[in-house]
Amino acid sequence: MSDLGSEELEEEGENDIGEYDGERNEAGERHGHGKARLPNGDTYEGNYEHGKRHGQGIYKFKSGARYIGEYVKNKKHGHGTFIYPDGSRYEGEWADDLRHGYGVYYYVNNDTYTGEWFAHQRHGQGTYFYAETGSKYVGTWVNGQQEGAAELIHLNHRYQGKFLNKNPVGPGKYVFDVGCEQHGEYRLTDVERGEEEEEEETTMMTLVPKWKATKITELALWTPTLPEEHPPAEAPGPEEALGAEGDGELMEEGQALADISEGETDSLRPGEDDGDSTREDSREYGRDDYRYDTTDQGLL
């Protein structure tokens, strides 16, 4: 799957198909810098080598999409930027016409993904930023899905744990800015889905993660190392007095969080939809809609 145009077969078959203005080699092949207009209305301006796009070039699709970057033997390979008709764009590395390596995808709703790609899909380490809420997922991706160890960061707290199919699973913890941590785990529970299914013999069920808190602990705060001072033995130093007072405040705040009901804690679970599963299929026109005819074989 990729976002190729319709030029490849025509240029590989014959050099005289379509309009061409540029350099050629002794064999009459397009070689060097040139401009081409294809029969389907696409245009290309850039470097050629032995009749194929090779080096820097700009390919403009009649749909309004365009690619600006490197080519190797007619395929996007190296660094390049692809701008899609809906305004979204990808800037990064390509291999054999696929997003592959490190790159940034700017979605039409202002979300962004920054990280590793493999065979046209988000794969490896990456950060997805949710523009609407300001939250971001920082961690592992597998075949376009949030999967593995990660951290979901919100405005005043964060969740640290493992994810599977975009949902948190197993042990993890919430870290609150007030200075404490809530430990627990996400367990899959059955939830009925749909009212019309009551007439059916079997009721459709879906598994959803539900947070179960187990304990509240103090946040391990980092402090710089200061020169040691030796106060009089008969009286505690000012740092000790302040430390004891601060510990008391943290314990009070931790106790308050421990009183949160199970329903209130559920509202904190990191189940945000990145709004991206549908965009990858329906709005990222680059996957299937733009092909260089039949030679191209190509996130979510």
Coordinates of C-alpha atoms in Angstrom, one line a residue:
M1 CA 0.0 0.0 0.0
S2 CA 1.3 3.4 -0.9
D3 CA 0.4 6.7 -2.4
L4 CA 1.8 6.4 -5.9
G5 CA 0.7 8.0 -9.0
S6 CA 0.3 6.5 -12.5
E7 CA 3.6 7.3 -14.1
E8 CA 5.7 4.3 -13.3
L9 CA 4.6 1.8 -15.9
E10 CA 4.5 4.4 -18.7
E11 CA 8.0 5.6 -18.1
E12 CA 9.4 2.1 -17.7
G13 CA 7.8 0.9 -20.8
E14 CA 8.6 3.8 -23.1
N15 CA 10.4 7.1 -22.8
D16 CA 8.2 8.9 -25.3
I17 CA 4.8 8.4 -23.5
G18 CA 3.6 11.8 -22.2
E19 CA 5.3 15.1 -22.7
Y20 CA 8.9 15.5 -21.6
D21 CA 11.2 18.4 -21.7
G22 CA 14.7 17.8 -20.4
E23 CA 18.0 16.0 -20.7
R24 CA 18.6 12.6 -22.2
N25 CA 21.5 10.2 -22.5
E26 CA 23.0 8.7 -25.6
A27 CA 20.5 5.9 -25.6
G28 CA 17.6 8.4 -25.7
E29 CA 16.5 7.8 -22.1
R30 CA 15.4 10.5 -19.8
H31 CA 18.6 11.2 -17.9
G32 CA 19.5 14.3 -15.9
H33 CA 17.0 17.1 -15.0
G34 CA 13.7 17.3 -16.8
K35 CA 10.0 18.0 -16.6
A36 CA 7.3 15.5 -17.5
R37 CA 3.5 15.7 -17.9
L38 CA 1.8 12.3 -17.8
P39 CA -1.3 11.3 -19.8
N40 CA -3.3 11.1 -16.6
G41 CA -2.5 14.8 -15.7
D42 CA 0.2 14.2 -13.1
T43 CA 3.4 16.1 -13.4
Y44 CA 7.0 15.5 -12.3
E45 CA 10.0 17.8 -12.3
G46 CA 13.3 16.6 -11.1
N47 CA 16.2 14.3 -11.7
Y48 CA 16.1 11.2 -13.9
E49 CA 18.6 8.3 -14.3
H50 CA 18.2 5.9 -17.2
G51 CA 14.6 6.7 -17.8
K52 CA 13.5 6.6 -14.1
R53 CA 12.9 9.2 -11.5
H54 CA 16.1 9.1 -9.4
G55 CA 17.3 11.8 -7.0
Q56 CA 15.5 14.9 -5.9
G57 CA 12.1 15.6 -7.5
I58 CA 8.6 17.0 -7.1
Y59 CA 5.6 14.9 -8.2
K60 CA 2.2 16.6 -8.3
F61 CA -0.9 14.5 -8.6
K62 CA -3.9 15.9 -10.4
S63 CA -5.9 15.4 -7.2
G64 CA -3.8 18.1 -5.5
A65 CA -1.5 15.8 -3.5
R66 CA 2.2 16.1 -4.0
Y67 CA 5.5 14.6 -3.0
I68 CA 8.7 16.6 -2.6
G69 CA 11.8 14.5 -1.9
E70 CA 14.1 11.8 -2.9
Y71 CA 13.6 9.0 -5.5
V72 CA 15.5 5.8 -6.2
K73 CA 14.5 4.0 -9.4
N74 CA 11.0 5.5 -9.6
K75 CA 10.2 4.9 -5.9
K76 CA 10.1 7.3 -3.0
H77 CA 13.2 6.4 -1.1
G78 CA 15.2 8.6 1.4
H79 CA 13.8 11.8 2.9
G80 CA 10.7 13.4 1.6
T81 CA 7.4 15.2 2.3
F82 CA 4.0 14.0 1.1
I83 CA 1.1 16.4 1.3
Y84 CA -2.3 14.8 1.1
P85 CA -5.5 16.4 -0.5
D86 CA -7.1 16.9 3.0
G87 CA -4.2 19.0 4.2
S88 CA -2.5 16.3 6.3
R89 CA 1.2 15.6 5.6
Y90 CA 4.1 13.3 6.4
E91 CA 7.6 14.5 6.7
G92 CA 10.3 11.9 7.1
E93 CA 12.0 8.8 5.8
W94 CA 10.8 6.6 3.0
A95 CA 11.8 3.2 1.7
D96 CA 10.4 1.5 -1.5
D97 CA 7.5 3.9 -1.6
L98 CA 6.5 3.4 2.0
R99 CA 6.8 5.5 5.2
H100 CA 9.7 3.8 6.8
G101 CA 12.2 5.0 9.4
Y102 CA 11.7 8.2 11.4
G103 CA 9.1 10.7 10.5
V104 CA 6.3 13.1 11.7
Y105 CA 2.7 12.9 10.5
Y106 CA 0.5 16.0 10.9
Y107 CA -3.1 15.0 10.9
V108 CA -6.0 17.2 9.6
N109 CA -7.4 17.6 13.2
N110 CA -4.0 19.0 14.4
D111 CA -3.0 15.7 16.1
T112 CA 0.6 14.7 15.4
Y113 CA 2.6 11.5 15.6
T114 CA 6.4 11.7 15.9
G115 CA 8.5 8.6 15.9
E116 CA 9.4 5.4 14.1
W117 CA 7.6 3.9 11.1
F118 CA 7.8 0.4 9.5
A119 CA 6.3 -0.5 6.2
H120 CA 3.9 2.5 6.2
Q121 CA 2.7 2.0 9.8
R122 CA 3.6 3.5 13.1
H123 CA 5.9 0.9 14.6
G124 CA 8.5 1.2 17.3
Q125 CA 8.9 4.2 19.7
G126 CA 6.7 7.2 19.1
T127 CA 4.7 10.0 20.6
Y128 CA 1.1 10.8 19.6
F129 CA -0.1 14.3 20.7
Y130 CA -3.9 14.8 21.1
A131 CA -4.5 18.4 20.1
E132 CA -8.0 18.6 21.5
T133 CA -7.1 17.6 25.1
G134 CA -3.4 18.4 25.2
S135 CA -2.7 14.8 26.3
K136 CA 0.0 12.6 24.7
Y137 CA 0.9 9.0 24.5
V138 CA 4.7 8.3 24.7
G139 CA 5.8 4.7 24.2
T140 CA 5.7 1.6 22.0
W141 CA 3.7 1.0 18.8
V142 CA 3.2 -2.3 17.0
N143 CA 1.7 -2.3 13.5
G144 CA 0.0 1.1 13.9
Q145 CA -1.5 0.3 17.4
Q146 CA -0.5 1.5 20.9
E147 CA 1.1 -1.7 22.3
G148 CA 3.7 -2.3 25.0
A149 CA 5.2 -0.1 27.8
A150 CA 4.1 3.5 27.6
E151 CA 3.1 6.6 29.5
L152 CA -0.1 8.6 28.9
I153 CA 0.5 12.1 30.0
H154 CA -2.4 14.4 30.9
L155 CA -2.4 18.0 32.2
N156 CA -2.3 17.2 35.9
H157 CA -1.5 13.5 36.1
R158 CA 0.0 10.7 34.1
Y159 CA -0.5 6.9 33.7
Q160 CA 2.4 4.5 33.4
G161 CA 1.9 0.9 32.4
K162 CA 1.4 -1.4 29.4
F163 CA -1.0 -1.0 26.5
L164 CA -2.6 -3.5 24.1
N165 CA -4.8 -2.5 21.1
K166 CA -4.8 1.1 22.4
N167 CA -6.1 0.1 25.8
P168 CA -4.2 -0.1 29.2
V169 CA -3.8 -3.6 30.5
G170 CA -2.3 -5.2 33.7
P171 CA -0.4 -3.5 36.5
G172 CA 0.3 0.3 36.3
K173 CA 0.1 3.5 38.3
Y174 CA -1.2 7.0 38.2
V175 CA 1.2 9.7 39.1
F176 CA -0.5 12.9 40.4
D177 CA 1.1 16.3 40.4
V178 CA -0.1 16.8 44.0
G179 CA 2.7 14.5 45.0
C180 CA 1.5 10.9 45.3
E181 CA 1.1 7.8 43.2
Q182 CA -1.9 5.5 43.0
H183 CA -1.0 1.9 42.2
G184 CA -3.3 -0.7 40.7
E185 CA -4.2 -2.7 37.6
Y186 CA -6.5 -2.7 34.6
R187 CA -8.7 -5.8 34.4
L188 CA -10.8 -6.7 31.4
T189 CA -14.6 -6.8 32.2
D190 CA -17.6 -7.8 30.1
V191 CA -20.0 -5.1 29.1
E192 CA -23.2 -5.6 27.1
R193 CA -23.3 -3.8 23.8
G194 CA -26.5 -2.6 22.1
E195 CA -30.2 -2.7 23.0
E196 CA -31.4 -4.3 19.8
E197 CA -29.5 -7.4 20.5
E198 CA -32.0 -8.4 23.3
E199 CA -34.0 -10.2 20.6
E200 CA -31.1 -12.4 19.7
E201 CA -30.4 -15.7 21.4
T202 CA -26.9 -14.7 22.3
T203 CA -26.0 -11.3 23.7
M204 CA -23.0 -9.6 22.2
M205 CA -20.3 -8.8 24.8
T206 CA -17.3 -6.6 24.6
L207 CA -14.2 -6.5 26.9
V208 CA -13.3 -3.1 28.3
P209 CA -10.5 -2.3 30.8
K210 CA -11.5 -1.3 34.3
W211 CA -9.1 0.3 36.8
K212 CA -8.8 -1.3 40.2
A213 CA -6.7 0.7 42.7
T214 CA -4.7 -1.1 45.4
K215 CA -2.7 1.4 47.3
I216 CA -1.5 5.1 47.5
T217 CA 2.1 5.9 48.0
E218 CA 4.2 9.1 48.3
L219 CA 5.8 10.4 45.2
A220 CA 9.6 9.9 45.2
L221 CA 10.7 13.5 44.7
W222 CA 14.2 14.2 43.4
T223 CA 16.3 16.8 45.2
P224 CA 19.8 18.1 44.4
T225 CA 22.7 17.1 46.6
L226 CA 23.7 19.9 49.0
P227 CA 26.9 20.3 51.1
E228 CA 26.5 18.6 54.4
E229 CA 26.1 20.8 57.4
H230 CA 26.3 19.5 61.0
P231 CA 23.7 21.3 63.3
P232 CA 23.9 21.1 67.1
A233 CA 23.1 17.7 68.4
E234 CA 20.6 19.0 70.9
A235 CA 18.2 20.5 68.3
P236 CA 17.0 19.3 64.9
G237 CA 18.1 21.4 61.9
P238 CA 15.7 23.6 60.0
E239 CA 15.8 21.2 57.0
E240 CA 14.6 18.3 59.2
A241 CA 11.7 20.3 60.6
L242 CA 10.6 21.4 57.1
G243 CA 10.9 17.8 55.8
A244 CA 8.7 16.4 58.6
E245 CA 6.1 19.1 57.9
G246 CA 6.2 18.3 54.2
D247 CA 5.8 14.6 54.8
G248 CA 2.7 15.3 56.8
E249 CA 1.1 17.3 54.0
L250 CA 1.8 14.6 51.4
M251 CA 0.3 11.9 53.6
E252 CA -2.9 14.0 54.0
E253 CA -3.1 14.5 50.2
G254 CA -2.5 10.8 49.7
Q255 CA -5.3 9.9 52.1
A256 CA -7.7 12.2 50.2
L257 CA -7.0 10.4 47.0
A258 CA -7.4 7.1 48.6
D259 CA -11.0 8.1 49.3
I260 CA -11.8 8.5 45.6
S261 CA -14.6 6.1 44.7
E262 CA -14.2 3.5 42.1
G263 CA -16.4 5.4 39.7
E264 CA -14.4 8.5 40.0
T265 CA -11.2 6.7 39.3
D266 CA -12.6 5.2 36.1
S267 CA -12.8 8.7 34.7
L268 CA -9.0 8.9 34.9
R269 CA -8.4 5.8 32.8
P270 CA -6.3 6.4 29.7
G271 CA -8.8 5.2 27.2
E272 CA -8.6 8.2 24.8
D273 CA -9.2 7.3 21.2
D274 CA -6.4 8.8 19.2
G275 CA -9.1 9.5 16.5
D276 CA -6.6 8.0 14.2
S277 CA -7.8 4.5 13.3
T278 CA -10.3 5.9 10.9
R279 CA -8.1 8.6 9.6
E280 CA -5.4 6.2 8.7
D281 CA -7.9 4.2 6.6
S282 CA -10.2 6.9 5.2
R283 CA -8.3 10.2 5.3
E284 CA -4.7 9.1 4.7
Y285 CA -5.4 9.0 1.0
G286 CA -1.7 8.1 0.5
R287 CA -2.2 4.4 1.2
D288 CA -4.4 3.2 -1.7
D289 CA -5.6 6.1 -3.7
Y290 CA -2.4 7.1 -5.4
R291 CA -0.6 4.4 -7.2
Y292 CA 1.8 4.3 -10.1
D293 CA -0.4 1.8 -11.9
T294 CA 0.1 -1.9 -11.1
T295 CA 3.8 -2.1 -10.1
D296 CA 3.3 -0.7 -6.7
Q297 CA 2.6 -3.1 -3.8
G298 CA 2.2 -1.4 -0.5
L299 CA -1.1 3.0 10.9
L300 CA -2.7 2.1 11.6

